[in-house]
Amino acid sequence: MSLHYRSVWISDTHLGTKGCKAEQLRDFLDHVDCDTLYLVGDIIDLWKFRNGFYWPTLHSDIVQRIFNKAEQGTRVLYIPGNHDEPFRKHAGMYFNGIDIRLNAVHETRDGRRFLVLHGDEFDSMVCHNKSLAYIGGEAYEILLVINRWYNHIRSLLGYKHWSLSAFLKNKVKNIARFMDNYQHVLGLEAQKRQVDGVICGHIHHADITQMEFGKTYCNCGDWVESCTALVEDDDGRLALIRWREEGQALLDRKKAPAPAYARAA
């Protein structure tokens, strides 16, 4: 039993880290087919290799599934991010059927054009102070560890998953302001490129929203917390899927309507 979409975008899987929700990601890849698959950066976390090599068999299974999709006819585009930045030097090359790009322009079935990129190039902290960005990444890893233990206790008590970092992103004023500014800058880039919107990752906050200039902002989220993907159906509608919460329900229906919580674009 599988779901089919015209296009799928996933980002920030952070393979090579203990925070990667590899089981959920493998389940997603096993049950979702598409004509075009975009890997929107930070797929493999090369930063973490500085502190030692971590690569379980499950992570190899995920890479192999992506290769299999390419071999079976899925168009796969890989747009590296800041955590897998060394792969950017291979932009323009094909590897095992995967097209490596710095960015891409995707045209939906209904004729809209979206700039697809990871998004770190518009995060001034990453662009101008990489050591500070690395420290921020380490702090995020600590939050994930705390959150894993907290949610383990919640699950024992019968409660659902709760995200500490998502809570902080929504409640801490400076973080919320950063995300607003991030969207604003991407809206300016969409206006400059004369496209209808932007599809990105990087900030680990899945969202579909309307920006200024009539542009649409789409962030496909991550696979260390939210387990989200952006999808395009056969009519060109865009929606977010939260696989951990909605995957089984979508499979039970054997089709993929836009989830009630998603803001279709």
PDB file of C-alpha atoms in Angstrom:
ATOM      1  CA  MET A   1       0.000   0.000   0.000  1.00  0.00           C
ATOM      2  CA  SER A   2       1.540   3.311  -1.041  1.00  0.00           C
ATOM      3  CA  LEU A   3       0.663   6.940  -1.616  1.00  0.00           C
ATOM      4  CA  HIS A   4       1.532   8.733  -4.822  1.00  0.00           C
ATOM      5  CA  TYR A   5       2.300  12.426  -5.262  1.00  0.00           C
ATOM      6  CA  ARG A   6       3.462  14.439  -8.210  1.00  0.00           C
ATOM      7  CA  SER A   7       6.310  15.936  -6.150  1.00  0.00           C
ATOM      8  CA  VAL A   8       7.747  15.505  -2.659  1.00  0.00           C
ATOM      9  CA  TRP A   9      10.214  17.693  -0.747  1.00  0.00           C
ATOM     10  CA  ILE A  10      12.109  16.567   2.357  1.00  0.00           C
ATOM     11  CA  SER A  11      14.928  18.361   4.140  1.00  0.00           C
ATOM     12  CA  ASP A  12      17.030  18.311   7.283  1.00  0.00           C
ATOM     13  CA  THR A  13      17.055  14.558   7.779  1.00  0.00           C
ATOM     14  CA  HIS A  14      20.490  14.827   9.433  1.00  0.00           C
ATOM     15  CA  LEU A  15      21.536  11.285   8.667  1.00  0.00           C
ATOM     16  CA  GLY A  16      24.634  10.467  10.677  1.00  0.00           C
ATOM     17  CA  THR A  17      23.222  11.818  13.932  1.00  0.00           C
ATOM     18  CA  LYS A  18      21.399  10.122  16.770  1.00  0.00           C
ATOM     19  CA  GLY A  19      18.669  12.749  16.486  1.00  0.00           C
ATOM     20  CA  CYS A  20      17.553  11.574  13.043  1.00  0.00           C
ATOM     21  CA  LYS A  21      14.124   9.924  13.151  1.00  0.00           C
ATOM     22  CA  ALA A  22      15.379   7.231  10.799  1.00  0.00           C
ATOM     23  CA  GLU A  23      12.620   4.686  11.397  1.00  0.00           C
ATOM     24  CA  GLN A  24       9.912   7.204  10.534  1.00  0.00           C
ATOM     25  CA  LEU A  25      11.864   8.385   7.487  1.00  0.00           C
ATOM     26  CA  ARG A  26      12.365   4.845   6.210  1.00  0.00           C
ATOM     27  CA  ASP A  27       8.665   4.179   6.716  1.00  0.00           C
ATOM     28  CA  PHE A  28       7.839   7.339   4.761  1.00  0.00           C
ATOM     29  CA  LEU A  29      10.100   6.346   1.861  1.00  0.00           C
ATOM     30  CA  ASP A  30       8.629   2.829   1.853  1.00  0.00           C
ATOM     31  CA  HIS A  31       5.047   4.090   1.576  1.00  0.00           C
ATOM     32  CA  VAL A  32       5.324   7.250  -0.547  1.00  0.00           C
ATOM     33  CA  ASP A  33       6.039   7.333  -4.270  1.00  0.00           C
ATOM     34  CA  CYS A  34       6.416  10.421  -6.435  1.00  0.00           C
ATOM     35  CA  ASP A  35       7.418  11.552  -9.890  1.00  0.00           C
ATOM     36  CA  THR A  36       9.972  14.017  -8.501  1.00  0.00           C
ATOM     37  CA  LEU A  37      11.748  13.892  -5.134  1.00  0.00           C
ATOM     38  CA  TYR A  38      13.611  16.940  -3.858  1.00  0.00           C
ATOM     39  CA  LEU A  39      16.225  16.503  -1.124  1.00  0.00           C
ATOM     40  CA  VAL A  40      16.399  20.065   0.188  1.00  0.00           C
ATOM     41  CA  GLY A  41      19.657  20.056   2.140  1.00  0.00           C
ATOM     42  CA  ASP A  42      21.158  18.795   5.394  1.00  0.00           C
ATOM     43  CA  ILE A  43      20.423  15.250   4.311  1.00  0.00           C
ATOM     44  CA  ILE A  44      23.722  13.942   5.711  1.00  0.00           C
ATOM     45  CA  ASP A  45      25.101  15.852   8.697  1.00  0.00           C
ATOM     46  CA  LEU A  46      28.797  16.112   7.948  1.00  0.00           C
ATOM     47  CA  TRP A  47      29.255  18.564  10.833  1.00  0.00           C
ATOM     48  CA  LYS A  48      28.656  15.786  13.355  1.00  0.00           C
ATOM     49  CA  PHE A  49      31.463  13.698  11.881  1.00  0.00           C
ATOM     50  CA  ARG A  50      33.878  16.134  13.554  1.00  0.00           C
ATOM     51  CA  ASN A  51      32.908  14.593  16.886  1.00  0.00           C
ATOM     52  CA  GLY A  52      33.099  10.982  15.763  1.00  0.00           C
ATOM     53  CA  PHE A  53      31.529   8.762  13.142  1.00  0.00           C
ATOM     54  CA  TYR A  54      27.974   7.553  13.712  1.00  0.00           C
ATOM     55  CA  TRP A  55      26.299   5.663  10.884  1.00  0.00           C
ATOM     56  CA  PRO A  56      23.921   2.802  11.767  1.00  0.00           C
ATOM     57  CA  THR A  57      22.641   0.344   9.179  1.00  0.00           C
ATOM     58  CA  LEU A  58      19.252   2.052   9.247  1.00  0.00           C
ATOM     59  CA  HIS A  59      20.792   5.206   7.773  1.00  0.00           C
ATOM     60  CA  SER A  60      22.343   3.160   4.953  1.00  0.00           C
ATOM     61  CA  ASP A  61      18.892   1.661   4.325  1.00  0.00           C
ATOM     62  CA  ILE A  62      17.490   5.163   3.787  1.00  0.00           C
ATOM     63  CA  VAL A  63      20.230   6.134   1.322  1.00  0.00           C
ATOM     64  CA  GLN A  64      19.669   2.878  -0.563  1.00  0.00           C
ATOM     65  CA  ARG A  65      15.931   3.533  -0.790  1.00  0.00           C
ATOM     66  CA  ILE A  66      16.616   6.916  -2.367  1.00  0.00           C
ATOM     67  CA  PHE A  67      18.965   5.308  -4.888  1.00  0.00           C
ATOM     68  CA  ASN A  68      16.300   2.679  -5.615  1.00  0.00           C
ATOM     69  CA  LYS A  69      13.700   5.365  -6.303  1.00  0.00           C
ATOM     70  CA  ALA A  70      16.052   7.046  -8.777  1.00  0.00           C
ATOM     71  CA  GLU A  71      16.735   3.712 -10.467  1.00  0.00           C
ATOM     72  CA  GLN A  72      12.999   3.003 -10.740  1.00  0.00           C
ATOM     73  CA  GLY A  73      12.290   6.271 -12.549  1.00  0.00           C
ATOM     74  CA  THR A  74      11.775   8.907  -9.863  1.00  0.00           C
ATOM     75  CA  ARG A  75      13.535  12.149 -10.718  1.00  0.00           C
ATOM     76  CA  VAL A  76      15.691  12.917  -7.657  1.00  0.00           C
ATOM     77  CA  LEU A  77      17.262  16.331  -7.129  1.00  0.00           C
ATOM     78  CA  TYR A  78      19.684  16.898  -4.276  1.00  0.00           C
ATOM     79  CA  ILE A  79      20.244  20.487  -3.133  1.00  0.00           C
ATOM     80  CA  PRO A  80      22.922  20.414  -0.380  1.00  0.00           C
ATOM     81  CA  GLY A  81      22.624  22.617   2.700  1.00  0.00           C
ATOM     82  CA  ASN A  82      25.119  23.971   5.196  1.00  0.00           C
ATOM     83  CA  HIS A  83      25.508  20.669   7.090  1.00  0.00           C
ATOM     84  CA  ASP A  84      26.320  18.829   3.836  1.00  0.00           C
ATOM     85  CA  GLU A  85      27.994  21.821   2.185  1.00  0.00           C
ATOM     86  CA  PRO A  86      30.995  19.858   0.738  1.00  0.00           C
ATOM     87  CA  PHE A  87      28.577  18.279  -1.764  1.00  0.00           C
ATOM     88  CA  ARG A  88      27.924  21.718  -3.269  1.00  0.00           C
ATOM     89  CA  LYS A  89      31.191  21.515  -5.172  1.00  0.00           C
ATOM     90  CA  HIS A  90      29.629  18.647  -7.133  1.00  0.00           C
ATOM     91  CA  ALA A  91      26.670  20.752  -8.332  1.00  0.00           C
ATOM     92  CA  GLY A  92      25.876  19.971 -11.955  1.00  0.00           C
ATOM     93  CA  MET A  93      26.856  16.327 -11.615  1.00  0.00           C
ATOM     94  CA  TYR A  94      24.795  13.131 -11.502  1.00  0.00           C
ATOM     95  CA  PHE A  95      25.529  10.452  -8.917  1.00  0.00           C
ATOM     96  CA  ASN A  96      23.658   7.125  -9.026  1.00  0.00           C
ATOM     97  CA  GLY A  97      20.814   8.847 -10.875  1.00  0.00           C
ATOM     98  CA  ILE A  98      20.664  11.804  -8.488  1.00  0.00           C
ATOM     99  CA  ASP A  99      20.930  15.316  -9.919  1.00  0.00           C
ATOM    100  CA  ILE A 100      22.996  17.565  -7.611  1.00  0.00           C
ATOM    101  CA  ARG A 101      22.045  21.265  -7.792  1.00  0.00           C
ATOM    102  CA  LEU A 102      22.692  24.455  -5.842  1.00  0.00           C
ATOM    103  CA  ASN A 103      19.026  25.319  -6.330  1.00  0.00           C
ATOM    104  CA  ALA A 104      16.186  24.594  -8.740  1.00  0.00           C
ATOM    105  CA  VAL A 105      12.956  26.073 -10.073  1.00  0.00           C
ATOM    106  CA  HIS A 106       9.958  23.776  -9.779  1.00  0.00           C
ATOM    107  CA  GLU A 107       6.794  24.300 -11.823  1.00  0.00           C
ATOM    108  CA  THR A 108       3.628  22.908 -10.283  1.00  0.00           C
ATOM    109  CA  ARG A 109       0.905  21.241 -12.314  1.00  0.00           C
ATOM    110  CA  ASP A 110      -1.152  24.453 -12.157  1.00  0.00           C
ATOM    111  CA  GLY A 111       1.708  26.510 -13.616  1.00  0.00           C
ATOM    112  CA  ARG A 112       3.213  28.194 -10.550  1.00  0.00           C
ATOM    113  CA  ARG A 113       6.993  28.461 -10.306  1.00  0.00           C
ATOM    114  CA  PHE A 114       8.853  27.928  -7.012  1.00  0.00           C
ATOM    115  CA  LEU A 115      12.498  28.529  -6.225  1.00  0.00           C
ATOM    116  CA  VAL A 116      13.795  25.487  -4.320  1.00  0.00           C
ATOM    117  CA  LEU A 117      16.840  25.946  -2.086  1.00  0.00           C
ATOM    118  CA  HIS A 118      18.027  24.944   1.366  1.00  0.00           C
ATOM    119  CA  GLY A 119      17.901  28.486   2.727  1.00  0.00           C
ATOM    120  CA  ASP A 120      21.087  28.818   4.790  1.00  0.00           C
ATOM    121  CA  GLU A 121      22.429  31.349   2.303  1.00  0.00           C
ATOM    122  CA  PHE A 122      19.773  33.746   3.632  1.00  0.00           C
ATOM    123  CA  ASP A 123      20.592  33.128   7.284  1.00  0.00           C
ATOM    124  CA  SER A 124      23.118  35.864   8.076  1.00  0.00           C
ATOM    125  CA  MET A 125      24.416  33.976  11.119  1.00  0.00           C
ATOM    126  CA  VAL A 126      25.381  31.004   8.977  1.00  0.00           C
ATOM    127  CA  CYS A 127      26.795  33.172   6.189  1.00  0.00           C
ATOM    128  CA  HIS A 128      28.936  35.442   8.360  1.00  0.00           C
ATOM    129  CA  ASN A 129      29.726  33.471  11.511  1.00  0.00           C
ATOM    130  CA  LYS A 130      29.987  29.757  10.891  1.00  0.00           C
ATOM    131  CA  SER A 131      31.590  29.032  14.271  1.00  0.00           C
ATOM    132  CA  LEU A 132      28.610  30.629  16.021  1.00  0.00           C
ATOM    133  CA  ALA A 133      26.260  28.624  13.821  1.00  0.00           C
ATOM    134  CA  TYR A 134      28.109  25.448  14.814  1.00  0.00           C
ATOM    135  CA  ILE A 135      27.711  26.292  18.507  1.00  0.00           C
ATOM    136  CA  GLY A 136      24.019  26.905  17.867  1.00  0.00           C
ATOM    137  CA  GLY A 137      23.816  23.487  16.260  1.00  0.00           C
ATOM    138  CA  GLU A 138      25.385  21.895  19.327  1.00  0.00           C
ATOM    139  CA  ALA A 139      22.871  23.646  21.599  1.00  0.00           C
ATOM    140  CA  TYR A 140      20.074  22.321  19.382  1.00  0.00           C
ATOM    141  CA  GLU A 141      21.456  18.791  19.771  1.00  0.00           C
ATOM    142  CA  ILE A 142      21.311  19.177  23.562  1.00  0.00           C
ATOM    143  CA  LEU A 143      17.679  20.281  23.287  1.00  0.00           C
ATOM    144  CA  LEU A 144      16.925  17.178  21.212  1.00  0.00           C
ATOM    145  CA  VAL A 145      18.473  14.870  23.813  1.00  0.00           C
ATOM    146  CA  ILE A 146      16.451  16.502  26.596  1.00  0.00           C
ATOM    147  CA  ASN A 147      13.334  16.282  24.465  1.00  0.00           C
ATOM    148  CA  ARG A 148      13.883  12.584  23.699  1.00  0.00           C
ATOM    149  CA  TRP A 149      14.017  11.695  27.401  1.00  0.00           C
ATOM    150  CA  TYR A 150      11.057  13.922  28.185  1.00  0.00           C
ATOM    151  CA  ASN A 151       8.950  12.330  25.439  1.00  0.00           C
ATOM    152  CA  HIS A 152       9.981   8.847  26.534  1.00  0.00           C
ATOM    153  CA  ILE A 153       8.479   9.608  29.940  1.00  0.00           C
ATOM    154  CA  ARG A 154       5.392  11.144  28.295  1.00  0.00           C
ATOM    155  CA  SER A 155       4.870   8.016  26.174  1.00  0.00           C
ATOM    156  CA  LEU A 156       5.060   5.812  29.289  1.00  0.00           C
ATOM    157  CA  LEU A 157       2.317   7.960  30.786  1.00  0.00           C
ATOM    158  CA  GLY A 158       0.205   7.729  27.629  1.00  0.00           C
ATOM    159  CA  TYR A 159       0.788  11.262  26.349  1.00  0.00           C
ATOM    160  CA  LYS A 160       1.578  12.299  22.769  1.00  0.00           C
ATOM    161  CA  HIS A 161       4.914  13.622  21.480  1.00  0.00           C
ATOM    162  CA  TRP A 162       5.712  17.230  22.449  1.00  0.00           C
ATOM    163  CA  SER A 163       8.472  19.347  20.890  1.00  0.00           C
ATOM    164  CA  LEU A 164      10.500  21.591  23.169  1.00  0.00           C
ATOM    165  CA  SER A 165      12.279  23.358  20.315  1.00  0.00           C
ATOM    166  CA  ALA A 166       8.996  23.998  18.479  1.00  0.00           C
ATOM    167  CA  PHE A 167       7.604  25.483  21.675  1.00  0.00           C
ATOM    168  CA  LEU A 168      10.644  27.760  21.998  1.00  0.00           C
ATOM    169  CA  LYS A 169      10.411  28.810  18.359  1.00  0.00           C
ATOM    170  CA  ASN A 170       6.823  29.897  18.882  1.00  0.00           C
ATOM    171  CA  LYS A 171       7.299  31.519  22.299  1.00  0.00           C
ATOM    172  CA  VAL A 172      10.761  33.081  22.352  1.00  0.00           C
ATOM    173  CA  LYS A 173      10.444  36.527  20.842  1.00  0.00           C
ATOM    174  CA  ASN A 174      13.882  36.714  19.232  1.00  0.00           C
ATOM    175  CA  ILE A 175      13.489  33.331  17.544  1.00  0.00           C
ATOM    176  CA  ALA A 176      10.024  34.242  16.254  1.00  0.00           C
ATOM    177  CA  ARG A 177      11.412  37.531  14.934  1.00  0.00           C
ATOM    178  CA  PHE A 178      14.243  35.660  13.200  1.00  0.00           C
ATOM    179  CA  MET A 179      11.778  33.359  11.421  1.00  0.00           C
ATOM    180  CA  ASP A 180       9.696  36.354  10.305  1.00  0.00           C
ATOM    181  CA  ASN A 181      12.831  38.047   8.950  1.00  0.00           C
ATOM    182  CA  TYR A 182      13.879  34.816   7.263  1.00  0.00           C
ATOM    183  CA  GLN A 183      10.559  34.653   5.421  1.00  0.00           C
ATOM    184  CA  HIS A 184      10.810  38.329   4.507  1.00  0.00           C
ATOM    185  CA  VAL A 185      14.251  37.906   2.919  1.00  0.00           C
ATOM    186  CA  LEU A 186      13.082  34.846   0.985  1.00  0.00           C
ATOM    187  CA  GLY A 187      10.056  36.821  -0.190  1.00  0.00           C
ATOM    188  CA  LEU A 188      12.426  39.463  -1.562  1.00  0.00           C
ATOM    189  CA  GLU A 189      14.418  36.747  -3.334  1.00  0.00           C
ATOM    190  CA  ALA A 190      11.233  35.320  -4.885  1.00  0.00           C
ATOM    191  CA  GLN A 191      10.368  38.812  -6.124  1.00  0.00           C
ATOM    192  CA  LYS A 192      13.879  39.221  -7.535  1.00  0.00           C
ATOM    193  CA  ARG A 193      13.783  35.840  -9.289  1.00  0.00           C
ATOM    194  CA  GLN A 194      10.252  36.504 -10.586  1.00  0.00           C
ATOM    195  CA  VAL A 195       8.880  33.246  -9.204  1.00  0.00           C
ATOM    196  CA  ASP A 196       5.626  32.606  -7.353  1.00  0.00           C
ATOM    197  CA  GLY A 197       7.214  31.393  -4.147  1.00  0.00           C
ATOM    198  CA  VAL A 198      10.038  29.661  -2.327  1.00  0.00           C
ATOM    199  CA  ILE A 199      10.410  26.100  -1.030  1.00  0.00           C
ATOM    200  CA  CYS A 200      13.153  25.652   1.551  1.00  0.00           C
ATOM    201  CA  GLY A 201      14.265  23.948   4.746  1.00  0.00           C
ATOM    202  CA  HIS A 202      17.060  24.916   7.151  1.00  0.00           C
ATOM    203  CA  ILE A 203      15.150  26.333  10.146  1.00  0.00           C
ATOM    204  CA  HIS A 204      13.338  23.073  11.057  1.00  0.00           C
ATOM    205  CA  HIS A 205       9.912  24.687  11.102  1.00  0.00           C
ATOM    206  CA  ALA A 206       7.405  23.287   8.611  1.00  0.00           C
ATOM    207  CA  ASP A 207       5.061  25.923   7.246  1.00  0.00           C
ATOM    208  CA  ILE A 208       3.038  27.119   4.280  1.00  0.00           C
ATOM    209  CA  THR A 209       2.163  30.782   4.379  1.00  0.00           C
ATOM    210  CA  GLN A 210       1.584  33.767   2.136  1.00  0.00           C
ATOM    211  CA  MET A 211       4.330  36.382   2.115  1.00  0.00           C
ATOM    212  CA  GLU A 212       4.449  39.934   0.855  1.00  0.00           C
ATOM    213  CA  PHE A 213       4.390  40.571  -2.896  1.00  0.00           C
ATOM    214  CA  GLY A 214       1.839  37.746  -3.152  1.00  0.00           C
ATOM    215  CA  LYS A 215       4.550  35.100  -2.833  1.00  0.00           C
ATOM    216  CA  THR A 216       4.121  31.725  -1.121  1.00  0.00           C
ATOM    217  CA  TYR A 217       6.593  30.483   1.476  1.00  0.00           C
ATOM    218  CA  CYS A 218       6.901  26.731   1.996  1.00  0.00           C
ATOM    219  CA  ASN A 219       9.237  25.081   4.481  1.00  0.00           C
ATOM    220  CA  CYS A 220       9.305  21.293   4.434  1.00  0.00           C
ATOM    221  CA  GLY A 221      10.419  20.989   8.058  1.00  0.00           C
ATOM    222  CA  ASP A 222      12.750  18.271   9.314  1.00  0.00           C
ATOM    223  CA  TRP A 223      13.202  14.620  10.308  1.00  0.00           C
ATOM    224  CA  VAL A 224      14.763  15.102  13.723  1.00  0.00           C
ATOM    225  CA  GLU A 225      11.552  16.306  15.368  1.00  0.00           C
ATOM    226  CA  SER A 226       8.513  17.024  13.248  1.00  0.00           C
ATOM    227  CA  CYS A 227       8.940  14.268  10.591  1.00  0.00           C
ATOM    228  CA  THR A 228       7.347  16.439   7.923  1.00  0.00           C
ATOM    229  CA  ALA A 229       7.348  16.595   4.148  1.00  0.00           C
ATOM    230  CA  LEU A 230       5.915  18.985   1.602  1.00  0.00           C
ATOM    231  CA  VAL A 231       3.911  17.332  -1.164  1.00  0.00           C
ATOM    232  CA  GLU A 232       2.260  18.365  -4.423  1.00  0.00           C
ATOM    233  CA  ASP A 233      -0.807  16.445  -5.584  1.00  0.00           C
ATOM    234  CA  ASP A 234      -1.755  15.776  -9.197  1.00  0.00           C
ATOM    235  CA  ASP A 235      -3.671  19.064  -9.398  1.00  0.00           C
ATOM    236  CA  GLY A 236      -0.725  21.168  -8.243  1.00  0.00           C
ATOM    237  CA  ARG A 237      -1.927  21.764  -4.677  1.00  0.00           C
ATOM    238  CA  LEU A 238       0.777  21.924  -2.008  1.00  0.00           C
ATOM    239  CA  ALA A 239       0.336  20.564   1.517  1.00  0.00           C
ATOM    240  CA  LEU A 240       2.355  19.500   4.525  1.00  0.00           C
ATOM    241  CA  ILE A 241       2.315  15.950   5.833  1.00  0.00           C
ATOM    242  CA  ARG A 242       3.284  15.230   9.428  1.00  0.00           C
ATOM    243  CA  TRP A 243       4.156  11.596   8.950  1.00  0.00           C
ATOM    244  CA  ARG A 244       4.362  10.609  12.613  1.00  0.00           C
ATOM    245  CA  GLU A 245       0.803  11.817  13.279  1.00  0.00           C
ATOM    246  CA  GLU A 246      -0.866  11.405   9.897  1.00  0.00           C
ATOM    247  CA  GLY A 247       1.005   8.686   8.005  1.00  0.00           C
ATOM    248  CA  GLN A 248      -1.104   5.711   9.032  1.00  0.00           C
ATOM    249  CA  ALA A 249      -4.358   7.596   8.526  1.00  0.00           C
ATOM    250  CA  LEU A 250      -3.301   8.554   5.002  1.00  0.00           C
ATOM    251  CA  LEU A 251      -2.369   4.962   4.227  1.00  0.00           C
ATOM    252  CA  ASP A 252      -5.700   3.724   5.580  1.00  0.00           C
ATOM    253  CA  ARG A 253      -7.508   6.013   3.153  1.00  0.00           C
ATOM    254  CA  LYS A 254      -5.213   4.912   0.292  1.00  0.00           C
ATOM    255  CA  LYS A 255      -5.123   8.466  -1.011  1.00  0.00           C
ATOM    256  CA  ALA A 256      -3.523  11.740  -0.021  1.00  0.00           C
ATOM    257  CA  PRO A 257      -5.898  14.631   0.598  1.00  0.00           C
ATOM    258  CA  ALA A 258      -4.436  17.739   2.179  1.00  0.00           C
ATOM    259  CA  PRO A 259      -4.449  17.246   5.980  1.00  0.00           C
ATOM    260  CA  ALA A 260      -6.922  19.422   7.868  1.00  0.00           C
ATOM    261  CA  TYR A 261      -4.167  21.330   9.662  1.00  0.00           C
ATOM    262  CA  ALA A 262      -2.175  22.042   6.494  1.00  0.00           C
ATOM    263  CA  ARG A 263      -2.624  25.370   4.817  1.00  0.00           C
ATOM    264  CA  ALA A 264      -2.880  24.428   1.167  1.00  0.00           C
ATOM    265  CA  ALA A 265      -1.222  26.822  -1.209  1.00  0.00           C
TER     266      ALA A 265
END
